[in-house]
Short mmCIF file of C-alpha atoms in Angstrom, two decimals:
data_model
loop_
_atom_site.label_atom_id
_atom_site.label_comp_id
_atom_site.label_asym_id
_atom_site.label_seq_id
_atom_site.Cartn_x
_atom_site.Cartn_y
_atom_site.Cartn_z
CA UNK D 157 -0.36 0.02 0.56
CA UNK D 158 1.38 3.05 -0.29
CA UNK D 159 1.69 6.06 1.65
CA UNK D 160 0.73 9.63 2.27
CA UNK D 161 3.70 12.37 2.71
CA UNK D 162 1.38 12.15 6.61
CA UNK D 163 2.38 8.70 6.88
CA UNK D 164 5.62 9.10 6.47
CA UNK D 165 5.75 11.74 9.28
CA UNK D 166 3.33 9.42 11.72
CA UNK D 167 5.90 6.44 10.57
CA UNK D 168 9.13 9.03 11.86
CA UNK D 169 8.07 9.15 15.08
CA UNK D 170 7.97 5.64 15.38
CA UNK D 171 9.85 4.50 12.99
CA UNK D 172 13.05 6.81 11.94
CA UNK D 173 14.96 3.88 10.24
CA UNK D 174 11.70 2.63 7.85
CA UNK D 175 10.49 6.47 6.94
CA UNK D 176 14.56 7.66 6.44
CA UNK D 177 14.62 4.26 3.43
CA UNK D 178 11.19 5.78 2.45
CA UNK D 179 12.20 9.30 1.71
CA UNK D 180 15.61 8.45 0.33
CA UNK D 181 13.82 6.36 -2.18
CA UNK D 182 10.92 9.26 -2.93
CA UNK D 183 14.69 12.13 -2.68
CA UNK D 184 16.04 9.71 -5.61
CA UNK D 185 13.25 8.77 -7.80
CA UNK D 186 12.01 12.88 -8.03
CA UNK D 187 15.89 13.95 -8.95
CA UNK D 188 16.10 11.25 -11.43
CA UNK D 189 12.61 12.34 -13.18
CA UNK D 190 11.63 8.86 -12.19
CA UNK D 191 7.75 8.19 -10.95
CA UNK D 192 8.37 8.41 -6.22
CA UNK D 193 6.41 5.84 -4.13
CA UNK D 194 5.51 8.56 -2.46
CA UNK D 195 4.83 12.53 -3.56
CA UNK D 196 7.38 14.29 -1.50
CA UNK D 197 5.02 17.10 0.89
CA UNK D 198 4.48 20.12 -0.92
CA UNK D 199 6.82 22.59 1.36
CA UNK D 200 9.25 20.74 -0.19
CA UNK D 201 8.78 19.31 -3.41
CA UNK D 202 8.68 23.48 -4.23
CA UNK D 203 11.49 24.02 -2.25
CA UNK D 204 13.23 20.80 -4.07
CA UNK D 205 11.93 22.53 -7.47
CA UNK D 206 13.56 26.35 -6.58
CA UNK D 207 17.18 23.99 -5.92
CA UNK D 208 16.56 22.50 -9.46
CA UNK D 209 16.17 25.84 -10.84
CA UNK D 210 18.82 27.24 -9.31
CA UNK D 211 21.67 24.60 -9.92
CA UNK D 212 22.08 23.50 -6.15
CA UNK D 213 24.36 20.51 -6.37
CA UNK D 214 22.66 17.66 -4.73
CA UNK D 215 24.93 15.30 -3.96
CA UNK D 216 27.32 18.08 -2.74
CA UNK D 217 25.85 21.14 -2.51
CA UNK D 218 28.03 24.25 -1.26
CA UNK D 219 29.27 26.61 1.56
CA UNK D 220 29.86 30.18 1.05
CA UNK D 221 33.16 31.40 3.05
CA UNK D 222 32.45 31.81 7.45
CA UNK D 223 32.01 35.46 8.73
CA UNK D 224 34.76 36.62 10.80
CA UNK D 225 33.97 36.77 14.35
CA UNK D 226 34.50 40.82 14.07
CA UNK D 227 31.62 40.10 11.57
CA UNK D 228 29.73 37.93 13.26
CA UNK D 229 29.95 39.98 16.71
CA UNK D 230 28.67 43.17 15.16
CA UNK D 231 25.71 41.79 13.43
CA UNK D 232 24.89 39.90 17.09
CA UNK D 233 25.09 44.14 17.89
CA UNK D 234 22.78 45.38 15.47
CA UNK D 235 19.67 42.81 15.62
CA UNK D 236 16.80 43.04 16.88
CA UNK D 237 17.37 39.14 17.19
CA UNK D 238 19.41 39.86 20.32
CA UNK D 239 16.69 41.51 22.28
CA UNK D 240 14.64 38.02 22.32
CA UNK D 241 18.20 35.90 22.87
CA UNK D 242 16.67 34.96 26.58
CA UNK D 243 13.66 34.33 25.03
CA UNK D 244 14.59 32.06 22.89
CA UNK D 245 16.85 30.07 25.39
CA UNK D 246 14.39 30.14 28.28
CA UNK D 247 11.72 28.38 25.31
CA UNK D 248 14.14 26.12 23.80
CA UNK D 249 17.76 25.41 24.98
CA UNK D 250 16.49 23.51 28.43
CA UNK D 251 14.60 21.01 26.15
CA UNK D 252 16.57 20.88 23.36
CA UNK D 253 19.70 19.96 25.25
CA UNK D 254 17.67 16.94 26.77
CA UNK D 255 16.94 15.97 23.43
CA UNK D 256 20.22 15.65 21.87
CA UNK D 257 19.30 18.86 20.02
CA UNK D 258 21.34 22.09 18.86
CA UNK D 259 19.59 25.34 18.96
CA UNK D 260 20.39 28.00 15.58
CA UNK D 261 19.68 31.61 15.36
CA UNK D 262 20.34 32.81 11.82
CA UNK D 263 19.87 36.06 10.68
CA UNK D 264 17.78 37.67 7.87
CA UNK D 265 20.45 36.87 5.59
CA UNK D 266 21.08 32.98 6.75
CA UNK D 267 24.01 33.58 8.33
CA UNK D 268 24.42 32.07 11.30
CA UNK D 269 25.04 34.18 14.48
CA UNK D 270 24.36 31.92 17.85
CA UNK D 271 24.63 28.52 18.10
CA UNK D 272 24.32 26.68 21.02
CA UNK D 273 22.88 22.91 22.60
CA UNK D 274 24.40 19.52 22.94
CA UNK D 275 27.90 19.60 23.04
CA UNK D 276 28.53 16.46 21.39
CA UNK D 277 25.66 17.15 18.47
CA UNK D 278 27.89 20.48 18.33
CA UNK D 279 30.16 19.25 16.89
CA UNK D 280 28.32 17.27 14.50
CA UNK D 281 27.15 20.47 13.38
CA UNK D 282 30.51 21.07 12.80
CA UNK D 283 30.94 18.80 10.04
CA UNK D 284 27.90 20.27 8.25
CA UNK D 285 28.78 23.45 8.46
CA UNK D 286 26.21 24.84 10.53
CA UNK D 287 29.01 26.48 12.23
CA UNK D 288 29.26 30.08 13.17
CA UNK D 289 29.04 33.18 10.47
CA UNK D 290 27.47 29.96 7.97
CA UNK D 291 25.36 30.46 5.01
CA UNK D 292 22.43 28.85 5.62
CA UNK D 293 20.62 30.60 2.67
CA UNK D 294 18.44 27.67 0.80
CA UNK D 295 19.80 28.58 -2.58
CA UNK D 296 23.23 28.35 -1.04
CA UNK D 297 23.11 24.61 0.83
CA UNK D 298 20.00 23.56 -0.49
CA UNK D 299 16.55 22.89 1.85
CA UNK D 300 16.79 22.98 5.38
CA UNK D 301 15.18 24.33 8.47
CA UNK D 302 16.79 27.78 8.76
CA UNK D 303 16.91 28.76 4.67
CA UNK D 304 13.82 27.11 3.93
CA UNK D 305 11.40 28.98 6.48
CA UNK D 306 12.61 32.13 5.54
CA UNK D 307 12.00 31.22 1.63
CA UNK D 308 8.23 30.14 2.22
CA UNK D 309 8.34 32.42 5.78
CA UNK D 310 6.50 29.68 8.14
CA UNK D 311 7.56 26.82 10.09
CA UNK D 312 9.28 23.59 8.71
CA UNK D 313 10.24 20.68 9.34
CA UNK D 314 13.37 18.60 7.14
CA UNK D 315 13.71 15.15 8.50
CA UNK D 316 16.07 13.20 6.57
CA UNK D 317 16.19 12.65 2.88
CA UNK D 318 13.81 15.98 2.44
CA UNK D 319 16.94 17.54 2.76
CA UNK D 320 18.07 18.39 -0.97
CA UNK D 321 21.48 17.54 -0.43
CA UNK D 322 22.59 14.07 0.27
CA UNK D 323 25.01 14.99 2.83
CA UNK D 324 22.09 16.31 5.07
CA UNK D 325 20.06 12.98 5.22
CA UNK D 326 21.33 12.27 9.08
CA UNK D 327 20.11 14.96 10.15
CA UNK D 328 16.02 16.55 11.44
CA UNK D 329 15.74 20.75 11.33
CA UNK D 330 12.61 22.41 12.67
CA UNK D 331 12.76 26.05 11.57
CA UNK D 332 10.70 29.12 12.43
CA UNK D 333 10.89 32.59 11.11
CA UNK D 334 10.99 35.77 13.24
CA UNK D 335 9.42 38.59 12.04
CA UNK D 336 9.36 42.22 13.35
CA UNK D 337 5.54 42.54 14.57
CA UNK D 338 5.13 46.60 13.41
CA UNK D 339 5.70 45.50 9.87
CA UNK D 340 6.24 42.04 9.45
CA UNK D 341 9.60 41.89 7.91
CA UNK D 342 11.48 39.04 8.09
CA UNK D 343 14.33 39.19 10.82
CA UNK D 344 15.48 35.71 11.13
CA UNK D 345 14.61 32.12 11.90
CA UNK D 346 14.89 30.46 14.32
CA UNK D 347 15.87 26.15 13.83
CA UNK D 348 16.04 23.23 16.16
CA UNK D 349 18.49 20.37 14.74
CA UNK D 350 19.86 17.51 15.09
CA UNK D 351 20.82 13.58 14.41
CA UNK D 352 17.80 11.76 12.45
CA UNK D 353 15.92 10.24 16.21
CA UNK D 354 14.99 12.81 17.83
CA UNK D 355 13.01 13.73 15.46
CA UNK D 356 9.19 14.31 16.72
CA UNK D 357 6.18 15.39 15.15
CA UNK D 358 5.58 17.77 18.18
CA UNK D 359 8.67 19.98 17.58
CA UNK D 360 7.46 21.90 14.79
CA UNK D 361 3.96 23.54 17.10
CA UNK D 362 7.05 23.66 20.01
CA UNK D 363 9.70 25.43 17.85
CA UNK D 364 6.91 27.63 16.11
CA UNK D 365 5.30 29.21 19.60
CA UNK D 366 8.83 29.50 20.95
CA UNK D 367 9.24 32.48 17.71
CA UNK D 368 5.74 33.70 18.25
CA UNK D 369 6.60 34.29 22.12
CA UNK D 370 9.91 35.94 20.66
CA UNK D 371 7.71 38.11 18.43
CA UNK D 372 5.70 38.77 21.55
CA UNK D 373 8.68 40.23 23.10
CA UNK D 374 9.47 42.78 20.92
CA UNK D 375 5.72 43.90 20.17
CA UNK D 376 6.33 44.78 24.23
CA UNK D 377 9.82 46.50 23.59
CA UNK D 378 8.30 48.43 21.01
CA UNK D 379 5.76 49.63 22.68
CA UNK D 380 7.78 50.56 25.52
CA UNK D 381 10.11 52.58 23.67
CA UNK D 382 7.23 54.63 21.89
CA UNK D 383 6.88 54.95 25.49
CA UNK D 384 9.75 57.03 26.84
CA UNK D 385 9.68 59.16 23.78
CA UNK D 386 6.34 60.29 23.84
CA UNK D 387 7.04 61.13 27.64
CA UNK D 388 10.59 62.99 25.95
CA UNK D 389 8.47 64.46 23.73
CA UNK D 390 5.00 66.27 25.50
CA UNK D 391 6.80 69.38 26.66
CA UNK D 392 8.43 69.86 23.15
CA UNK D 393 4.89 69.31 21.63
CA UNK D 394 3.73 71.90 24.03
CA UNK D 395 5.70 74.58 23.13
CA UNK D 396 4.82 74.66 19.36
CA UNK D 397 2.63 75.48 17.22
CA UNK D 398 1.15 74.36 13.58
CA UNK D 399 1.62 70.76 12.59
CA UNK D 400 4.43 68.27 14.59
CA UNK D 401 5.01 64.94 14.83
CA UNK D 402 7.05 63.32 17.18
CA UNK D 403 8.41 59.52 15.52
CA UNK D 404 11.14 56.89 16.26
CA UNK D 405 14.29 56.14 14.03
CA UNK D 406 11.99 53.86 11.89
CA UNK D 407 9.14 56.28 11.56
CA UNK D 408 7.04 55.00 13.90
CA UNK D 409 4.70 57.94 15.24
CA UNK D 410 5.18 58.49 19.65
CA UNK D 411 3.01 61.63 19.49
CA UNK D 412 1.33 64.31 17.40
CA UNK D 413 0.44 67.62 17.15
CA UNK D 414 -2.40 69.86 15.07
CA UNK D 415 -2.43 67.26 12.73
CA UNK D 416 -4.49 63.81 12.32
CA UNK D 417 -2.65 60.50 13.73
CA UNK D 418 -1.10 57.83 11.59
CA UNK D 419 0.84 55.14 12.74
CA UNK D 420 4.17 55.82 10.73
CA UNK D 421 5.95 58.51 8.87
CA UNK D 422 7.92 56.84 5.52
CA UNK D 423 11.77 58.95 6.80
CA UNK D 424 14.92 58.63 4.23
CA UNK D 425 17.69 56.06 4.63
CA UNK D 426 20.11 58.27 5.40
CA UNK D 427 18.38 61.66 7.88
CA UNK D 428 20.04 64.76 8.76
CA UNK D 429 18.61 67.53 10.71
CA UNK D 430 17.02 70.37 8.59
CA UNK D 431 14.69 71.23 6.60
CA UNK D 432 13.20 68.19 4.12
CA UNK D 433 10.13 67.02 2.00
CA UNK D 434 8.15 63.74 2.95
CA UNK D 435 5.50 62.43 1.37
CA UNK D 436 2.78 62.36 3.88
CA UNK D 437 3.43 65.56 5.01
CA UNK D 438 5.12 67.78 2.36
CA UNK D 439 8.16 70.34 3.21
CA UNK D 440 9.66 70.00 6.66
CA UNK D 441 12.54 70.76 9.17
CA UNK D 442 13.93 67.31 10.90
CA UNK D 443 15.15 67.87 15.17
CA UNK D 444 16.81 65.03 16.54
CA UNK D 445 15.52 63.82 19.76
CA UNK D 446 16.34 61.37 22.42
CA UNK D 447 15.15 57.92 20.75
CA UNK D 448 14.00 59.51 17.46
CA UNK D 449 12.87 62.91 15.79
CA UNK D 450 10.88 65.71 15.85
CA UNK D 451 9.35 66.46 12.30
CA UNK D 452 7.11 69.54 12.19
CA UNK D 453 5.61 70.47 8.94
CA UNK D 454 7.20 73.89 7.25
CA UNK D 455 4.96 76.50 5.34
CA UNK D 456 7.42 76.05 1.95
CA UNK D 457 5.32 75.22 -0.89
CA UNK D 458 5.25 71.70 -1.32
CA UNK D 459 7.43 70.69 -4.58
CA UNK D 460 4.59 68.37 -6.29
CA UNK D 461 5.49 66.77 -9.51
CA UNK D 462 7.83 63.52 -8.88
CA UNK D 463 9.59 62.60 -11.96
CA UNK D 464 10.54 59.27 -11.39
CA UNK D 465 9.69 56.24 -9.26
CA UNK D 466 11.52 52.77 -9.55
CA UNK D 467 10.01 49.65 -8.00
CA UNK D 468 12.77 47.43 -7.62
CA UNK D 469 12.16 43.57 -7.20
CA UNK D 470 15.35 42.31 -8.53
CA UNK D 471 15.83 41.07 -5.13
CA UNK D 472 14.51 37.07 -3.77
CA UNK D 473 13.12 38.90 -0.50
CA UNK D 474 13.25 42.39 -0.42
CA UNK D 475 11.87 44.80 -2.51
CA UNK D 476 11.97 48.77 -2.56
CA UNK D 477 10.21 51.48 -4.09
CA UNK D 478 12.15 54.71 -4.32
CA UNK D 479 10.67 58.22 -5.92
CA UNK D 480 12.96 60.92 -6.98
CA UNK D 481 12.11 64.45 -7.69
CA UNK D 482 12.42 68.21 -7.29
CA UNK D 483 13.00 68.08 -3.70
CA UNK D 484 14.96 64.90 -3.73
CA UNK D 485 14.57 61.40 -3.52
CA UNK D 486 13.61 58.31 -1.17
CA UNK D 487 13.20 55.04 -0.78
CA UNK D 488 11.36 52.28 1.25
CA UNK D 489 11.43 48.92 1.87
CA UNK D 490 8.61 47.14 0.94
CA UNK D 491 6.65 44.22 2.39
CA UNK D 492 5.65 40.88 0.31
CA UNK D 493 1.72 42.50 -0.16
CA UNK D 494 3.13 45.80 -1.00
CA UNK D 495 5.20 44.58 -3.40
CA UNK D 496 2.45 42.93 -4.95
CA UNK D 497 -0.07 45.99 -4.95
CA UNK D 498 2.56 48.30 -6.42
CA UNK D 499 3.51 45.57 -9.16
CA UNK D 500 -0.41 45.41 -9.79
CA UNK D 501 -0.27 49.20 -10.34
CA UNK D 502 2.36 49.64 -12.23
CA UNK D 503 1.31 46.59 -14.44
CA UNK D 504 -2.18 48.71 -15.13
CA UNK D 505 -0.97 52.31 -15.72
CA UNK D 506 -4.58 53.51 -16.54
CA UNK D 507 -5.89 52.06 -13.06
CA UNK D 508 -7.21 48.88 -11.40
CA UNK D 509 -10.71 49.34 -9.36
CA UNK D 510 -10.99 48.14 -5.34
CA UNK D 511 -12.76 44.44 -6.92
CA UNK D 512 -9.93 44.92 -9.55
CA UNK D 513 -7.37 44.09 -7.17
CA UNK D 514 -8.92 41.90 -5.31
CA UNK D 515 -9.45 39.41 -8.06
CA UNK D 516 -5.64 40.27 -8.83
CA UNK D 517 -4.18 39.06 -5.65
CA UNK D 518 -6.87 37.30 -3.85
CA UNK D 519 -9.17 35.18 -6.37
CA UNK D 520 -11.78 37.19 -5.03
CA UNK D 521 -13.70 40.87 -6.07
CA UNK D 522 -15.52 40.91 -3.20
CA UNK D 523 -12.41 41.91 -0.76
CA UNK D 524 -12.31 45.20 -1.38
CA UNK D 525 -12.42 46.41 2.28
CA UNK D 526 -9.32 44.13 2.88
CA UNK D 527 -7.70 45.82 -0.54
CA UNK D 528 -8.98 49.71 0.29
CA UNK D 529 -7.31 49.09 3.86
CA UNK D 530 -3.77 47.85 2.12
CA UNK D 531 -3.86 50.93 -0.35
CA UNK D 532 -4.33 52.92 2.34
CA UNK D 533 -1.09 51.84 4.29
CA UNK D 534 0.70 52.27 1.05
CA UNK D 535 -0.57 56.04 0.78
CA UNK D 536 1.36 56.62 4.00
CA UNK D 537 4.28 56.16 2.51
CA UNK D 538 3.63 57.25 -0.86
CA UNK D 539 1.26 60.48 -0.20
CA UNK D 540 -0.02 62.05 -3.99
CA UNK D 541 2.24 59.85 -5.58
CA UNK D 542 -1.42 57.76 -5.68
CA UNK D 543 -4.40 58.45 -6.66
CA UNK D 544 -8.20 56.72 -6.30
CA UNK D 545 -10.87 56.26 -8.67
CA UNK D 546 -9.03 54.20 -9.84
CA UNK D 547 -6.11 53.28 -7.52
CA UNK D 548 -2.78 54.41 -10.04
CA UNK D 549 -0.05 56.12 -10.10
CA UNK D 550 -0.64 59.53 -10.51
CA UNK D 551 0.30 61.04 -14.29
CA UNK D 552 3.30 63.19 -13.70
CA UNK D 553 5.21 60.21 -12.89
CA UNK D 554 7.69 58.31 -14.92
CA UNK D 555 6.95 54.46 -13.50
CA UNK D 556 10.13 52.03 -14.09
CA UNK D 557 9.83 48.34 -12.52
CA UNK D 558 13.45 46.85 -12.26
CA UNK D 559 11.88 42.61 -12.73
CA UNK D 560 14.46 39.55 -11.51
CA UNK D 561 16.77 37.80 -14.23
CA UNK D 562 14.43 34.53 -13.92
CA UNK D 563 10.93 35.27 -14.22
CA UNK D 564 10.44 32.12 -11.34
CA UNK D 565 12.22 34.65 -9.28
CA UNK D 566 9.05 37.58 -9.63
CA UNK D 567 7.76 37.55 -6.32
CA UNK D 568 8.53 33.64 -5.30
CA UNK D 569 6.50 33.33 -2.72
CA UNK D 570 3.20 35.54 -3.83
CA UNK D 571 0.03 33.53 -4.62
CA UNK D 572 -1.67 36.53 -6.11
CA UNK D 573 -3.41 35.30 -9.41
CA UNK D 574 -2.04 37.65 -11.58
CA UNK D 575 1.68 37.35 -10.31
CA UNK D 576 1.25 33.75 -10.85
CA UNK D 577 0.03 34.67 -14.31
CA UNK D 578 2.66 37.03 -14.96
CA UNK D 579 5.32 34.27 -14.05
CA UNK D 580 3.74 31.56 -16.24
CA UNK D 581 3.88 33.91 -18.72
CA UNK D 582 7.05 34.98 -18.62
CA UNK D 583 8.46 31.78 -18.81
CA UNK D 584 6.57 30.93 -21.74
CA UNK D 585 7.65 34.13 -23.42
#
């Protein structure tokens, strides 16, 4: 009787050797183009397809150079992951050590910044290249519990020969992405790994729950920092007339006077005191505060025309929009949903209705409330560069879309029907 993927997972909990043999047969048959005894799980099959397209060697894989100790330390000091390391240790390490696992924490670029747990397992990890400073992105070392969760942006358990590279088949990895709760951007992955026989199906839920606790801690820290900045801002705003807003270094609003409250103001990447044009406010005067900025609206005329808007979709998971004009230029990194939305508006320069965008994004023209909410969030940083009825870029803007070289790499994790169709259409041309 044929086994289903779920059967293999359950089998792994009680008979590691048999499960490993089945998955080895599945891997060998799939990679050789033959019919497998059971189809790989969808998340694994899709990962293998990415590896084959990317040219990863299934027999040997590849390794990039390790980061220096100085660079690892620099990244540790600058990543938000350092703020949740105590949560990860408390939730994972005690059990991981007893179960002969190790905990691995990697940043958003797949670089291993922390690695703790069972000493014998750490030594085995060295042999696999799972070392401090190593690059464990999926397109470097194949399907694995660090790189694959970062790509699909959800928890993934990779067991035995579900690993794309043969040398990892004696290993089991369970990873979950950690995102910035403020805007959903990935900041890294936490992974629990160990020898094949240490695998348990419940590990996936366990790692995912601890990752969510880490995200909750980040949310608490953000609220606390805004409260502190609000206390600093109160006497400053009390002395001002006109429109002003106090934001943290990432543009999140702590306090406002004389203007409607918005959660976030789009700030340029490089910021200095002085006059600056911001799309959501106009011409402003920026002054530094402890932990943030005071942004005061200026009475000077606001430059209206923007000569160029560039939507950069060339990177696999880091997309941005850049606007350039008489007042200078600024860039804003995009969430996956906003990257989809702006891509569709760039393709349809004459505009799309809310129902049309709902059809493009969700295959359901009735989801207009969701579309309107997302467009409202986009306008917080694009301001008047987006018009409505229908939704579109302003007419006097020159819009350019930078696309990846390979059609499959266009917003690769997007399931929006219009994006899926665009990938398929480009791939056949």
